[in-house]
Coordinates of C-alpha atoms in Angstrom, one line a residue:
X262 CA 91.4 168.2 55.9
X263 CA 92.4 168.6 52.0
X264 CA 89.2 170.6 51.5
X265 CA 85.8 171.6 53.3
X266 CA 83.5 168.9 54.1
X267 CA 80.4 169.0 51.8
X268 CA 76.9 167.1 52.1
X269 CA 78.2 164.6 49.7
X270 CA 81.0 163.4 51.5
X271 CA 78.9 162.8 54.4
X272 CA 76.4 160.9 52.4
X273 CA 78.9 158.7 50.7
X274 CA 80.6 158.1 54.0
X275 CA 77.1 157.1 55.7
X276 CA 76.3 154.9 52.9
X277 CA 79.3 153.1 53.1
X278 CA 79.3 152.8 56.9
X279 CA 75.7 151.5 56.8
X280 CA 76.8 149.0 54.1
X281 CA 79.4 147.7 56.2
X282 CA 77.0 147.2 59.1
X283 CA 74.3 145.4 57.0
X284 CA 76.8 143.2 55.4
X285 CA 78.2 142.2 59.0
X286 CA 74.6 141.4 60.1
X287 CA 73.9 139.2 57.0
X288 CA 77.2 137.5 57.2
X289 CA 76.6 136.8 61.0
X290 CA 73.4 135.3 60.0
X291 CA 75.0 133.1 57.3
X292 CA 77.7 131.8 59.6
X293 CA 74.7 131.0 62.3
X294 CA 73.1 128.9 59.4
X295 CA 76.7 127.2 58.6
X296 CA 77.0 126.5 62.3
X297 CA 73.6 124.5 62.6
X298 CA 74.8 122.3 59.4
X299 CA 78.2 122.0 60.9
X300 CA 77.0 120.8 64.1
X301 CA 75.3 117.6 62.3
X302 CA 78.6 116.5 61.2
X303 CA 80.6 113.9 63.1
X304 CA 83.9 116.0 62.9
X305 CA 84.1 118.6 65.6
X306 CA 86.7 120.7 63.8
X307 CA 84.3 122.3 61.4
X308 CA 82.2 123.5 64.4
X309 CA 85.5 125.1 65.7
X310 CA 86.4 127.0 62.4
X311 CA 82.6 128.1 61.8
X312 CA 82.6 129.4 65.3
X313 CA 85.8 131.5 64.9
X314 CA 84.6 132.8 61.6
X315 CA 81.5 133.8 63.1
X316 CA 83.1 136.7 64.8
X317 CA 85.9 137.7 62.3
X318 CA 84.0 137.7 59.3
X319 CA 81.0 140.2 60.3
X320 CA 83.9 142.4 62.1
X321 CA 85.8 142.4 58.9
X322 CA 82.8 143.6 56.8
X323 CA 82.2 146.4 59.4
X324 CA 85.9 147.6 59.4
X325 CA 86.0 147.5 55.7
X326 CA 82.8 149.7 55.8
X327 CA 84.7 152.1 58.1
X328 CA 87.7 152.1 55.7
X329 CA 85.7 152.9 52.8
X330 CA 83.9 155.6 54.6
X331 CA 87.3 157.1 55.8
X332 CA 88.4 157.2 52.3
X333 CA 85.4 159.2 51.4
X334 CA 86.2 162.0 53.5
X335 CA 88.7 164.6 52.7
X336 CA 91.2 163.5 55.4
X337 CA 95.0 164.3 55.0
X338 CA 97.6 162.0 54.3
X339 CA 98.7 161.8 58.1
X340 CA 95.1 161.2 59.4
X341 CA 94.1 158.8 56.8
X342 CA 97.4 156.9 57.5
X343 CA 96.7 156.6 61.2
X344 CA 93.2 155.6 60.5
X345 CA 94.2 152.8 58.1
X346 CA 97.0 151.6 60.7
X347 CA 94.5 151.5 63.4
X348 CA 91.7 149.7 61.5
X349 CA 94.4 147.3 60.4
X350 CA 95.6 146.8 64.0
X351 CA 92.1 146.2 65.2
X352 CA 91.3 143.6 62.4
X353 CA 94.8 141.8 63.4
X354 CA 93.7 141.7 67.0
X355 CA 90.3 140.3 66.0
X356 CA 91.9 137.6 63.7
X357 CA 94.2 136.7 66.6
X358 CA 91.5 136.0 68.8
X359 CA 89.7 134.1 66.2
X360 CA 92.8 132.3 65.4
X361 CA 93.6 131.5 69.1
X362 CA 90.0 130.0 69.3
X363 CA 90.5 127.9 66.2
X364 CA 93.9 126.6 67.3
X365 CA 93.0 125.8 70.9
X366 CA 89.5 124.2 69.8
X367 CA 91.4 122.1 67.1
X368 CA 94.1 120.9 69.9
X369 CA 91.3 120.1 72.2
X370 CA 89.4 118.3 69.6
X371 CA 92.4 116.1 68.8
X372 CA 93.2 115.5 72.6
X373 CA 89.7 114.6 73.1
X374 CA 89.6 112.1 70.2
X375 CA 92.7 110.3 71.5
X376 CA 91.7 110.3 75.1
X377 CA 87.9 109.8 74.7
X378 CA 87.3 112.6 77.4
X379 CA 85.5 115.7 76.7
X380 CA 87.3 117.9 79.2
X381 CA 90.8 116.8 78.0
X382 CA 94.2 118.2 78.9
X383 CA 93.8 121.9 78.9
X384 CA 97.4 122.6 79.4
X385 CA 98.3 122.2 75.6
X386 CA 95.1 124.2 74.8
X387 CA 96.2 127.0 77.2
X388 CA 99.6 127.2 75.9
X389 CA 98.7 127.2 72.2
X390 CA 96.2 130.2 73.1
X391 CA 99.0 132.3 74.8
X392 CA 101.2 131.7 72.0
X393 CA 98.9 132.8 69.2
X394 CA 97.6 135.7 71.3
X395 CA 101.4 137.0 72.0
X396 CA 102.1 136.7 68.2
X397 CA 98.9 138.8 67.3
X398 CA 99.8 141.3 69.8
X399 CA 103.4 141.9 68.7
X400 CA 102.2 142.1 64.9
X401 CA 99.5 144.6 65.9
X402 CA 102.2 146.5 67.5
X403 CA 104.6 146.2 64.7
X404 CA 101.5 147.5 62.4
X405 CA 100.8 150.7 64.7
X406 CA 104.7 151.6 64.2
X407 CA 105.7 150.4 67.8
X408 CA 109.1 148.7 67.8
X409 CA 108.9 145.5 69.3
X410 CA 112.6 144.9 69.8
X411 CA 112.8 146.8 73.3
X412 CA 109.7 145.2 74.3
X413 CA 110.9 141.5 73.6
X414 CA 114.3 142.3 75.4
X415 CA 112.4 143.9 78.4
X416 CA 110.2 140.6 78.2
X417 CA 113.3 138.5 78.2
X418 CA 114.7 140.0 81.3
X419 CA 111.6 140.4 83.2
X420 CA 111.0 136.6 82.5
X421 CA 114.1 135.7 84.1
X422 CA 112.9 137.3 87.4
X423 CA 109.3 135.9 86.9
X424 CA 110.8 132.5 86.6
X425 CA 112.6 132.8 89.9
X426 CA 109.5 134.1 91.6
X427 CA 107.2 131.5 90.1
X428 CA 109.5 128.5 90.5
X429 CA 106.9 126.1 91.9
X430 CA 104.4 127.2 89.4
X431 CA 106.8 126.6 86.2
X432 CA 107.8 123.3 87.8
X433 CA 104.2 122.1 87.8
X434 CA 104.1 123.5 84.2
X435 CA 106.9 121.7 83.1
X436 CA 105.9 118.4 84.9
X437 CA 102.3 118.7 83.2
X438 CA 103.9 118.7 79.9
X439 CA 106.4 116.0 80.6
X440 CA 103.5 113.8 81.8
X441 CA 101.5 114.3 78.8
X442 CA 104.3 114.2 76.5
X443 CA 105.7 110.8 77.7
X444 CA 102.1 109.5 77.9
X445 CA 102.4 107.9 81.3
X446 CA 99.2 109.5 82.3
X447 CA 96.3 110.6 80.0
X448 CA 92.9 111.9 80.7
X449 CA 90.4 109.4 81.2
X450 CA 93.0 106.8 83.0
X451 CA 92.2 105.4 86.3
X452 CA 95.3 105.8 88.6
X453 CA 96.2 105.0 92.2
X454 CA 99.1 106.9 93.8
X455 CA 101.3 105.2 96.4
X456 CA 99.8 107.9 99.0
X457 CA 96.2 106.3 98.4
X458 CA 94.7 108.9 96.2
X459 CA 93.0 107.3 93.2
X460 CA 90.4 107.8 90.7
X461 CA 89.7 108.9 86.9
X462 CA 91.8 111.7 85.6
X463 CA 89.7 114.5 84.5
X464 CA 92.1 117.0 83.2
X465 CA 95.8 117.9 83.5
X466 CA 96.2 122.0 83.4
X467 CA 99.3 124.2 83.8
X468 CA 99.6 123.8 87.7
X469 CA 97.8 120.5 88.8
X470 CA 96.0 117.5 87.6
X471 CA 92.3 116.9 88.7
X472 CA 91.4 113.4 89.5
X473 CA 87.7 112.3 90.0
X474 CA 87.2 109.3 92.5
X475 CA 84.4 106.8 92.7
X476 CA 82.8 108.9 95.3
X477 CA 82.3 111.5 92.6
X478 CA 84.6 114.0 94.4
X479 CA 87.6 115.9 92.6
X480 CA 91.2 115.3 94.2
X481 CA 93.5 118.0 93.1
X482 CA 97.1 116.8 92.8
X483 CA 100.2 119.1 91.7
X484 CA 101.8 118.1 88.4
X485 CA 105.3 118.1 90.3
X486 CA 104.0 115.7 93.1
X487 CA 102.2 113.5 90.3
X488 CA 105.5 113.2 88.2
X489 CA 107.6 112.4 91.2
X490 CA 105.2 109.8 93.1
X491 CA 105.0 106.0 92.5
X492 CA 101.8 105.4 90.7
X493 CA 99.7 102.5 89.1
X494 CA 97.9 103.1 86.1
X495 CA 94.9 100.7 85.7
X496 CA 94.1 101.8 82.2
X497 CA 97.4 101.5 80.4
X498 CA 98.9 99.4 78.5
X499 CA 95.4 98.2 78.2
X500 CA 91.9 98.9 79.5
X501 CA 90.7 95.5 80.3
X502 CA 92.1 93.9 83.6
X503 CA 91.8 90.7 85.7
X504 CA 90.4 90.6 89.3
X505 CA 90.8 87.7 91.9
X506 CA 88.1 86.4 94.2
X507 CA 89.0 84.0 96.9
X508 CA 86.7 81.1 97.5
X509 CA 86.8 78.0 99.7
X510 CA 84.7 74.7 99.9
X511 CA 84.5 71.9 102.2
X512 CA 86.8 68.9 102.1
X513 CA 84.0 66.3 101.2
X514 CA 83.3 68.5 98.0
X515 CA 84.3 66.8 94.7
X516 CA 86.7 69.4 93.3
X517 CA 86.2 68.6 89.6
X518 CA 82.6 69.1 90.0
X519 CA 83.3 72.4 92.0
X520 CA 85.8 73.5 89.2
X521 CA 83.0 72.9 86.4
X522 CA 80.3 74.6 88.4
X523 CA 82.3 77.6 89.2
X524 CA 83.6 78.0 85.7
X525 CA 79.9 77.8 84.3
X526 CA 79.0 80.7 86.9
X527 CA 82.0 82.7 85.5
X528 CA 80.9 82.2 81.9
X529 CA 77.4 83.5 82.6
X530 CA 78.5 86.5 84.6
X531 CA 80.8 87.6 81.8
X532 CA 78.3 87.2 79.3
X533 CA 75.3 88.8 81.0
X534 CA 76.5 91.5 83.4
X535 CA 77.7 94.9 82.0
X536 CA 81.4 95.4 82.4
X537 CA 82.2 91.8 82.0
X538 CA 84.6 90.7 79.2
X539 CA 82.4 87.6 77.2
X540 CA 85.8 86.4 75.5
X541 CA 87.5 86.0 78.9
X542 CA 89.0 82.5 79.5
X543 CA 87.7 81.8 83.0
X544 CA 90.2 80.3 85.4
X545 CA 90.0 78.4 88.8
X546 CA 93.2 77.6 90.6
X547 CA 93.2 75.6 94.0
X548 CA 96.2 76.7 96.4
X549 CA 95.6 75.9 99.9
X550 CA 94.3 73.3 102.4
X551 CA 92.9 75.3 105.1
X552 CA 91.8 74.7 108.4
X553 CA 88.3 73.9 107.5
X554 CA 88.1 74.1 103.8
X555 CA 90.0 74.1 100.6
X556 CA 90.8 77.3 99.3
X557 CA 91.1 78.4 95.6
X558 CA 91.3 81.6 93.6
X559 CA 88.7 82.6 90.7
X560 CA 90.1 84.9 87.9
X561 CA 87.5 87.3 86.3
X562 CA 87.8 89.8 83.5
X563 CA 86.4 93.2 83.7
X564 CA 86.3 95.9 81.1
X565 CA 87.7 98.7 83.4
X566 CA 88.8 99.5 86.8
X567 CA 85.2 100.5 88.3
X568 CA 83.4 97.4 86.6
X569 CA 85.2 95.1 89.2
X570 CA 82.7 96.0 92.2
X571 CA 79.6 95.1 90.1
X572 CA 81.0 91.8 88.5
X573 CA 82.2 90.7 91.9
X574 CA 78.7 91.6 93.5
X575 CA 77.0 89.6 90.5
X576 CA 79.5 86.6 90.9
X577 CA 79.3 86.0 94.5
X578 CA 75.7 86.0 94.6
X579 CA 75.2 83.7 91.5
X580 CA 77.9 81.3 93.0
X581 CA 76.3 81.1 96.3
X582 CA 73.1 80.3 94.7
X583 CA 74.5 77.8 92.4
X584 CA 76.5 76.0 95.3
X585 CA 73.4 75.9 97.3
X586 CA 71.6 74.3 94.2
X587 CA 74.6 71.8 93.7
X588 CA 74.8 70.7 97.3
X589 CA 78.4 72.4 97.4
X590 CA 79.2 73.5 100.9
X591 CA 81.2 76.5 102.0
X592 CA 82.0 75.9 105.5
X593 CA 82.7 78.5 108.3
X594 CA 85.9 78.3 110.0
X595 CA 85.3 76.2 113.3
X596 CA 87.7 75.6 116.3
X597 CA 87.4 72.6 118.7
X598 CA 88.7 73.2 122.1
X599 CA 89.5 70.2 124.3
X600 CA 89.9 70.2 128.1
X601 CA 91.9 67.2 129.3
X602 CA 92.0 65.7 133.0
X603 CA 94.3 63.4 134.7
X604 CA 93.3 59.7 136.0
X605 CA 92.1 61.0 139.4
X606 CA 89.8 63.4 137.8
X607 CA 91.2 66.6 138.9
X608 CA 91.8 69.0 136.1
X609 CA 95.4 69.3 134.9
X610 CA 96.8 72.4 136.5
X611 CA 98.2 75.1 133.9
X612 CA 101.1 77.0 134.6
X613 CA 100.5 80.3 135.9
X614 CA 100.5 83.3 133.9
X615 CA 103.6 85.5 134.8
X616 CA 102.7 88.9 135.9
X617 CA 104.2 91.8 137.5
X618 CA 103.9 92.6 141.3
X619 CA 102.6 95.8 142.3
X620 CA 102.3 97.6 145.8
X621 CA 98.8 96.2 146.3
X622 CA 99.8 92.7 146.0
X623 CA 102.3 93.0 148.5
X624 CA 100.3 94.6 151.1
X625 CA 97.7 91.8 150.6
X626 CA 100.4 89.1 151.1
X627 CA 101.5 91.0 154.3
X628 CA 98.1 90.9 155.8
X629 CA 97.8 87.1 155.1
X630 CA 100.8 86.5 157.1

C-alpha cells in the first residue's frame, strides 16, 4: 500500500465494481434481445456472432469495473501490475473462448450450407477450435510473463512421442481430412462400401465416420478404412439416378402396345409420386426371348437413392393394374414334362443312376444268392 486505506477508497472501489456488474447485466439483456432478432434472419452467421458476444461483452464490463476499483485503491506498483496482468489474462481467455465459438460456428455454418446437413463434418470444427484455444492460451501465458519458448519446445518433443503412441488415431485424423478435402465423400451423401455397409453419411469427425442406414441405425466406420476401401457414392456427381425394373409379357402380346402402355404408366408415376423425376425421359428396352415370355427393362428416374423403393412399389402396382385393364398377360414360368413309350407299350427304360456301393448292399447281394 502507498498509503492507508480510507472510507473514500472503499466507496469509490465499491461504486466502480457495482457499476461494472450492473453494466454487465444490462449488456447481457441487450445481447439476449439482439439474439432474438438475429434468429429471425436467414443467415446463421449472425446467430453465432451474437451468441459469442453474449459471453464476452458482459464479462468485459465486469472486468473493467474490477480494474477501475483496483486503480482507486492505494496499491503498490508491483501489486497493481500483477492485478492488471491477471485481469488482462482473464479477458484474453474469455475472448479466446468466444473467438473459438465464433470461428467454429462459422466453419460449421459454411459446411452445413454446402452439404445441406445440420450435423456436418465436425473434424474441421474441432481442429479450428483447438487451434484458436491453443493460440489464446499461449497469448495469455505471455501476458502473465511466462516464457512460451520452452513450452513450445517441450510440446514439439512430446508431440513426437504422442504421435508414435497415437499412430492409429492420427491415421484416422489425416484420413478424415483427406476425405473431406478431396470431396470424395461429404456429409449427406449416400454411400455403399465393398464390404456391404451402406447409408447416409451423418458426420465425419477426427476418428471415424458416422453412417445412418435405412433402418435408422448408426454404422461407425474408421476414417482410415473408409479412405482405403472401394466405395460407391450414389450422390455424386449428382443426386438423381436411374433404376431398372425387369418386366415380361406373353408372346401373344403386341409389343408396340405394351411399350406405349408401359411408358404411360412411367410418366404417371414420375409426375404423381414423391421422389420421382417429372422431366425423366422414360425408356423401355426389350432384350430377351425367355422360356415363357418376352423380357424387357423399364428405366425409371428417382430423386435420390432411398426414393427408389417407393417408386418401384408404385410402378409395379400401377403397371399390374394397367396390364389387367388392357388385357396384357404376364405369364408365369411353365414347364411341360413328356413321358415317351416304345411301340409295345412298355415304358422306355432309363439308364440307372450311378451310385456308390456300401457294406449293406453287398450283404444284401450275398443273401439273394
